XYZ file of C-alpha atoms in Angstrom:
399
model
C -20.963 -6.200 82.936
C -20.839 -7.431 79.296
C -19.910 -4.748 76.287
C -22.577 -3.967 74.070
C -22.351 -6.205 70.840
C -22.931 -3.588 68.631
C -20.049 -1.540 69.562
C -17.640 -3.613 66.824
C -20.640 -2.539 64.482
C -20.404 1.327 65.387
C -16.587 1.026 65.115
C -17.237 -1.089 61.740
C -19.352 1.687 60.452
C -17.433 4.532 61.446
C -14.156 3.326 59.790
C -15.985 2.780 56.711
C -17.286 5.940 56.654
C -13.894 7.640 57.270
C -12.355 5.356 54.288
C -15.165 6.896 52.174
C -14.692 10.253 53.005
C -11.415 10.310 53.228
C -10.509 13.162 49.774
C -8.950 10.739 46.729
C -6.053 13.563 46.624
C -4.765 11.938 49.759
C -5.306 8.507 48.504
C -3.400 9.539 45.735
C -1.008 10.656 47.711
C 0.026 7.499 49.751
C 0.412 5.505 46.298
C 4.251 4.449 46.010
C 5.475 6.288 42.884
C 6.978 2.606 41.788
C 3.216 1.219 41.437
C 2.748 1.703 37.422
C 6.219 -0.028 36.883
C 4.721 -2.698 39.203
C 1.745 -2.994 37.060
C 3.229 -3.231 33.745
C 3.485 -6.748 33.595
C 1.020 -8.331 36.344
C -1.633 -8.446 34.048
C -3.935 -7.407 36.803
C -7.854 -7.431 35.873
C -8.117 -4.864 38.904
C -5.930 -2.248 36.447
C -7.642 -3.451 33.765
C -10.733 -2.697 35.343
C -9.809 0.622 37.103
C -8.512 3.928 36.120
C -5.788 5.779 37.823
C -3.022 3.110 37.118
C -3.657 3.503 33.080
C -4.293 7.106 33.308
C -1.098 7.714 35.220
C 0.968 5.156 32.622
C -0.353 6.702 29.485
C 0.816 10.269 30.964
C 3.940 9.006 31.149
C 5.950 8.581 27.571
C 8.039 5.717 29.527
C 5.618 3.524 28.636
C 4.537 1.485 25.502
C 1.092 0.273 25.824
C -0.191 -2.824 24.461
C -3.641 -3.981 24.629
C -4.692 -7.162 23.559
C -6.205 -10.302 25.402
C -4.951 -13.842 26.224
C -1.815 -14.251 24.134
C -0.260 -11.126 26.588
C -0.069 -14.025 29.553
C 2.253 -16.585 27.130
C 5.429 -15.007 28.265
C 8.729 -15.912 27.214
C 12.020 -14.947 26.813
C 10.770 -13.194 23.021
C 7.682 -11.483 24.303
C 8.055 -7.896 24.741
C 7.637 -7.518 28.028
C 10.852 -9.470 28.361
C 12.829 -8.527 24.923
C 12.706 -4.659 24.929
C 13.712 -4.830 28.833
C 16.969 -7.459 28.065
C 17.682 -5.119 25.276
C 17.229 -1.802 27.144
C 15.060 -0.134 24.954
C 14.007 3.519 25.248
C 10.101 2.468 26.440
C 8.507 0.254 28.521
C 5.699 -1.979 27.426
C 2.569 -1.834 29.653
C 0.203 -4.959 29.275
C -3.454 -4.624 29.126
C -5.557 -7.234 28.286
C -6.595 -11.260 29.734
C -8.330 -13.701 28.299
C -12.170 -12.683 26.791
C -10.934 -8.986 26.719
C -12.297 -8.358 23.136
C -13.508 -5.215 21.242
C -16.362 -3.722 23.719
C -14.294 -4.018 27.131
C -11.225 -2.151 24.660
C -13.719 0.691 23.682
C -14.981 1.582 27.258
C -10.961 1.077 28.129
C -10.390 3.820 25.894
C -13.111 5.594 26.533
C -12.036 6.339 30.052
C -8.605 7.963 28.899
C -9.795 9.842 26.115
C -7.502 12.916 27.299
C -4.278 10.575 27.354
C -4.720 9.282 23.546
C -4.102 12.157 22.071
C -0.253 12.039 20.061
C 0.209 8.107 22.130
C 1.564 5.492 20.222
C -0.209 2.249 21.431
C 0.140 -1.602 20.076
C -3.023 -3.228 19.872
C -2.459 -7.148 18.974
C -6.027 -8.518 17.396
C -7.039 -12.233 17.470
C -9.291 -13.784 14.486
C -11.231 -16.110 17.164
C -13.073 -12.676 18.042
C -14.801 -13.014 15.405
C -17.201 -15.750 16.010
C -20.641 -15.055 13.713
C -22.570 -14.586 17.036
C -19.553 -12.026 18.493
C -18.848 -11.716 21.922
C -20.955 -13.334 24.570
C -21.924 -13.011 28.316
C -19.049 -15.440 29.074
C -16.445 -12.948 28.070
C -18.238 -9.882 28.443
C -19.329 -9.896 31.949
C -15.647 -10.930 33.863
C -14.195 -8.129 31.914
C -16.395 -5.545 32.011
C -15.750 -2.614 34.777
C -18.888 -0.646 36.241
C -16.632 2.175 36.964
C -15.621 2.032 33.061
C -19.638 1.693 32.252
C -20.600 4.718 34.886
C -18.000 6.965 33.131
C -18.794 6.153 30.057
C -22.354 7.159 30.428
C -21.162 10.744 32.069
C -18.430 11.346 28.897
C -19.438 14.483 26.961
C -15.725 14.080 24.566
C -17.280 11.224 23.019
C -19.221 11.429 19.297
C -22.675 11.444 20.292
C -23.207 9.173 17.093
C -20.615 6.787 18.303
C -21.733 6.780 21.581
C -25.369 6.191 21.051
C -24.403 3.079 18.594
C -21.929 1.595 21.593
C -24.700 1.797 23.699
C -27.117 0.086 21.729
C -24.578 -2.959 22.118
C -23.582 -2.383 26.110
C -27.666 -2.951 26.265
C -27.261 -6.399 25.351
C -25.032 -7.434 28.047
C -26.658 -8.725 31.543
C -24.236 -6.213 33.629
C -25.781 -3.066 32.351
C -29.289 -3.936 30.910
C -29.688 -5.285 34.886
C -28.351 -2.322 36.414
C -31.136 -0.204 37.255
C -29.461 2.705 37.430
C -26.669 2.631 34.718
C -29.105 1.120 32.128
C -32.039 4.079 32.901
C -28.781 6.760 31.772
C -28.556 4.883 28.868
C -31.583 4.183 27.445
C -32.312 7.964 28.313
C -29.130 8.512 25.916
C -30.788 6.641 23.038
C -34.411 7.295 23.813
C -36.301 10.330 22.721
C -39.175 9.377 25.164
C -39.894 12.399 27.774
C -40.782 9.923 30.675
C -37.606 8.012 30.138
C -35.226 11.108 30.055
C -36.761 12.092 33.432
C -36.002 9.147 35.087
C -32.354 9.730 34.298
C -32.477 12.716 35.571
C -33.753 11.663 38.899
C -31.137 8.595 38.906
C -28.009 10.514 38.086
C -26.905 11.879 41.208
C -27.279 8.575 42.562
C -25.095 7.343 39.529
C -22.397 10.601 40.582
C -22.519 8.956 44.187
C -21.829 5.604 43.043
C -19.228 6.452 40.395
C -17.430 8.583 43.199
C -17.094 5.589 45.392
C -16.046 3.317 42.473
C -12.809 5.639 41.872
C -12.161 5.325 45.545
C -12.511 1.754 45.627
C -10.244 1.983 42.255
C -7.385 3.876 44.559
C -7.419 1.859 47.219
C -6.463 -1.388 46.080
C -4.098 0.520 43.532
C -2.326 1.797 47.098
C -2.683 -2.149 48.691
C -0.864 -3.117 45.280
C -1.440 -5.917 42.870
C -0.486 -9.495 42.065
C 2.902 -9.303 42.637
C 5.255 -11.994 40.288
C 8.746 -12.095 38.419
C 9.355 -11.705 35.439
C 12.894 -11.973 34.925
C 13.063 -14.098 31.819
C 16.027 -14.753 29.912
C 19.198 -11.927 29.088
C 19.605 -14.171 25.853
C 17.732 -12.248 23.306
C 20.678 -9.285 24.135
C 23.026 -8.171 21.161
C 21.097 -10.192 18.813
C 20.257 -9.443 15.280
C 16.403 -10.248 13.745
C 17.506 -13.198 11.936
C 19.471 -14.425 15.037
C 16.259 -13.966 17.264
C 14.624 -16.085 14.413
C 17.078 -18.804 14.181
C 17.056 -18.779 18.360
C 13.071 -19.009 18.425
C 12.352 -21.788 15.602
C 15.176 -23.693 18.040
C 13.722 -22.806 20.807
C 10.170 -23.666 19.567
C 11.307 -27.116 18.019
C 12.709 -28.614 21.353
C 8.795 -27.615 22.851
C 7.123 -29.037 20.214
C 7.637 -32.604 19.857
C 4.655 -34.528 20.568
C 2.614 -33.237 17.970
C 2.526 -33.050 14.247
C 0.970 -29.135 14.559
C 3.976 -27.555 16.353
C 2.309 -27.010 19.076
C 4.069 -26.937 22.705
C 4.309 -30.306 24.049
C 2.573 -28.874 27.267
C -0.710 -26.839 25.130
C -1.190 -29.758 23.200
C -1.275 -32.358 26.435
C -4.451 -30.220 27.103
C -5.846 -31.401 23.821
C -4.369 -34.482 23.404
C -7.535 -36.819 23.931
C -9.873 -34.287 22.361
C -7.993 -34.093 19.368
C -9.633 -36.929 17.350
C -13.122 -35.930 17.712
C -12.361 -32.504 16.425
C -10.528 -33.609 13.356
C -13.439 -32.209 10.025
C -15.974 -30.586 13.342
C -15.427 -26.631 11.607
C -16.433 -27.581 8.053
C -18.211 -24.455 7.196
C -17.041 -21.722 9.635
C -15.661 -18.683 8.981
C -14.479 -15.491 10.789
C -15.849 -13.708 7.838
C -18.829 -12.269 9.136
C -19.458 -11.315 12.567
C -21.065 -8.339 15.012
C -17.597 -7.882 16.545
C -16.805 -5.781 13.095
C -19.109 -3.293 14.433
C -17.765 -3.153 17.895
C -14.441 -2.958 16.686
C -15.362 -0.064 14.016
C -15.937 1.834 17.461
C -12.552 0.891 18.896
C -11.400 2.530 15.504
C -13.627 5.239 16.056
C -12.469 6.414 19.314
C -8.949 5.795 18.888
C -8.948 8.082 15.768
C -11.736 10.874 17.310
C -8.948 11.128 20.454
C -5.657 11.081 18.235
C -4.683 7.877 19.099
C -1.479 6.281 16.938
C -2.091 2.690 17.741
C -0.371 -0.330 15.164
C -2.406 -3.051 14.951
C -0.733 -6.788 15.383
C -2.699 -9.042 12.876
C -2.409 -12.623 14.249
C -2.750 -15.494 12.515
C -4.272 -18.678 13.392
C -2.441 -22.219 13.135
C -3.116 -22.961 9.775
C -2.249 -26.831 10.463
C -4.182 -27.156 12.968
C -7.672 -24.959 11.684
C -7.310 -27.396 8.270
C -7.175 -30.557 10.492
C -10.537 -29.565 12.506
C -11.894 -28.582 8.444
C -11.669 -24.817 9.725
C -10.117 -23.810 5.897
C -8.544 -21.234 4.233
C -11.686 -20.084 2.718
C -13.284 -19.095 6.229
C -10.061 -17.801 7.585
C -9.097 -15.258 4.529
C -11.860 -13.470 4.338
C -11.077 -12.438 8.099
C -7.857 -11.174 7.371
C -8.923 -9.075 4.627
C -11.344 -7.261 6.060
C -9.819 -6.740 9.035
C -7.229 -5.008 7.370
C -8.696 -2.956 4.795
C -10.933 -1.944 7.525
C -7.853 -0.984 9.686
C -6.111 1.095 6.845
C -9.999 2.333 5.658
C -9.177 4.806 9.199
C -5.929 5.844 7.841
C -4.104 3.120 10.478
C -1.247 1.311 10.819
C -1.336 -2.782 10.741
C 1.439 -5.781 10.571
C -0.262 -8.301 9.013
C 1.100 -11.289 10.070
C -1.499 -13.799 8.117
C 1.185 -15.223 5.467
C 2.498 -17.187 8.558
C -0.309 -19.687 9.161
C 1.871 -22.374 8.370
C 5.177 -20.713 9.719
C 6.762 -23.442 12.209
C 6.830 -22.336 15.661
C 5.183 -18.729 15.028
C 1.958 -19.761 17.068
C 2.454 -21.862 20.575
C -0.601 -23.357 20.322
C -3.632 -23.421 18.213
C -4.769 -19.232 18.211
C -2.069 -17.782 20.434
C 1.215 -16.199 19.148
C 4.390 -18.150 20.560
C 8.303 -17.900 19.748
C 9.109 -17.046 16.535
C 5.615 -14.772 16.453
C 6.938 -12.519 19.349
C 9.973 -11.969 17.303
C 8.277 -10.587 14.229
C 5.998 -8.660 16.739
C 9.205 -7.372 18.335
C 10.520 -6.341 15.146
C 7.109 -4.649 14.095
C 6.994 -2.748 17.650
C 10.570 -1.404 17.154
C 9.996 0.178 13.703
C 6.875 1.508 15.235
C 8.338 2.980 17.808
C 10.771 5.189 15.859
C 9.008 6.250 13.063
C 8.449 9.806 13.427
C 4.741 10.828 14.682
C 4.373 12.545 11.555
C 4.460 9.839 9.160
C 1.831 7.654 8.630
C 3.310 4.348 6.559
C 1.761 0.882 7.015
C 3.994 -1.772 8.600
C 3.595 -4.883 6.169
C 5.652 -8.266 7.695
């Protein structure tokens, strides 16, 4: 007598429902104490993306968080990660941030932990190609964006109401949310004074409560499977080492990298480039980073962080001057980034090392936007002062 075939399907169904109801305490539970050391350098978009791994690191004054976007992945032996473990500093640094995170996916980051902020030092490193006079797009919005980030946002009640009802004026641009039926009717219901509109948010949020319950869930479950699991065992070279050592060691270390190129870029970023490189040469007359909608967005980055009692520094990185002035990308569209930028940073009474006087600093960028060798060093340096000023001061770190 044959089985029934839907019998796998009952068993299917009942396992699933077991893994839902199963209480998140008991999840919780299960997850190795070890996983947030695990996670401070795999650069995992799941932990980007989730909640309990950041809420349990920023609890914890181990740990040194730095949020930023692409450059975090060019490890070396003089990025943080590696440098303050060689050298056994007192904190940890936490990575958080891949390519196309930019100022939007940061605010509903920080959004989520707004009872963590409070008194925690944080490095945020910022990078100029955000902002591009259309801002961020769909192609770097919608891989980085979380739904459980979006869901909570929309039920957070510690927020600014002003703030909050400008961000989501933006998140309503964005095919992930305007196209989510549910999340988008919240929203609009936020912003809205119109009596129909309100009322169909209140007859979608318990379906929003259901489906932001199951997104935590899904969020501590693959936090207890574990992440992307790689080594990052450097170099112990950078030990016992003064600043101007660490200098000296990276412009060396940069030069051998660097030698098929007249830009000092690494030999390997610029073999990417390589047969591209002659069309670009004159292709940015005209642009600048001057004026752009990610000002905006990051104004609410500022906003949040100093509503919550954040102490974040700011890492102002340059671009490769040689390199912007060979595709006609010139000083004139790159300075008027820098300033504002600043002056808008220190406007909200924050701290910023301004790293824009090294444009044309051999070996401080790897490639043509991302900080490299000599960079991490001066970032390194910045960090460390950073980290032991006393919380009650409030002086501007100027590189």
């Amino acid at each position: 007598m044959k089985k029934p075939l839907f019998s796998p399907l009952i068993l299917a169904f009942i396992l699933l429902l077991l893994l839902v109801l199963l209480p998140n305490q008991l999840i919780e539970s299960l997850i190795p104490k070890s996983r947030i050391n695990q996670a401070a350098t795999e650069l995992n978009p799941f932990m980007f993306q989730g909640k309990y791994v950041q809420q349990k690191m920023l609890e914890d004054p181990q740990f040194l968080p730095i949020y930023g976007s692409s450059e975090l992945a060019r490890l070396d032996r003089f990025h943080p990660s590696n440098y303050f473990k060689e050298t056994n500093a007192d904190f940890t640094p936490f990575l958080i941030g891949r390519g196309g995170t930019e100022s939007l996916i940061h605010l509903l980051n920080f959004s989520e932990h707004t009872d963590q902020l409070k008194g925690k030092k944080i490095i945020f490193v910022l990078s100029p190609q955000w902002f591009q006079p259309k801002g961020t797009d769909e192609s770097h919005f919608v891989p980085n964006y979380s739904a459980l980030q979006g869901y909570d946002f929309a039920f957070n009640h510690q927020i600014d109401p002003v703030i909050k009802k400008r961000a989501i004026k933006r998140l309503l641009t964005f095919s992930p949310i305007e196209n989510d039926p549910i999340l988008s009717t919240i929203y609009k219901a936020e912003i809205s004074k119109n009596v129909w509109t309100k009322r169909e948010a209140t007859i979608v949020r318990p379906f929003a409560y259901a489906y932001r319950d199951l997104l935590e869930k899904k969020d501590l479950y693959y936090t207890l499977v574990g992440g992307i699991h790689r080594n990052r065992d450097l170099s112990p070279k950078v030990r016992d080492k003064s600043w101007g050592q660490l200098q000296a060691m990276a412009t060396q270390f940069g030069k051998k990298r660097a030698t098929n190129n007249p830009f000092d870029i690494s030999n390997n970023q610029y073999n990417k480039i390589k047969k591209l490189a002659p069309s670009l040469k004159g292709k940015k007359q005209g642009a600048s980073y001057g004026k752009s909608p990610e000002y905006k967005d990051f104004q609410l980055v500022l906003d949040v962080l100093k509503e919550n009692g954040a102490q974040p520094l700011f890492i102002s990185v340059p671009v490769n001057g040689k390199w912007y002035d060979f595709t006609g990308f010139t000083k004139e569209g790159r300075s008027p980034y820098y300033k504002r930028i600043k002056n808008q940073i220190e406007a909200e009474g924050f701290q910023i090392a301004d790293f824009s006087n090294h444009e044309y600093d051999p070996y401080f960028m790897k490639d043509t936007i991302h900080i490299g060798w000599k960079g991490w060093v001066y970032t390194d340096r910045a960090i460390m002062e950073f980290y032991k000023q006393d919380h009650s001061k409030n002086q501007v770190v100027r590189n």
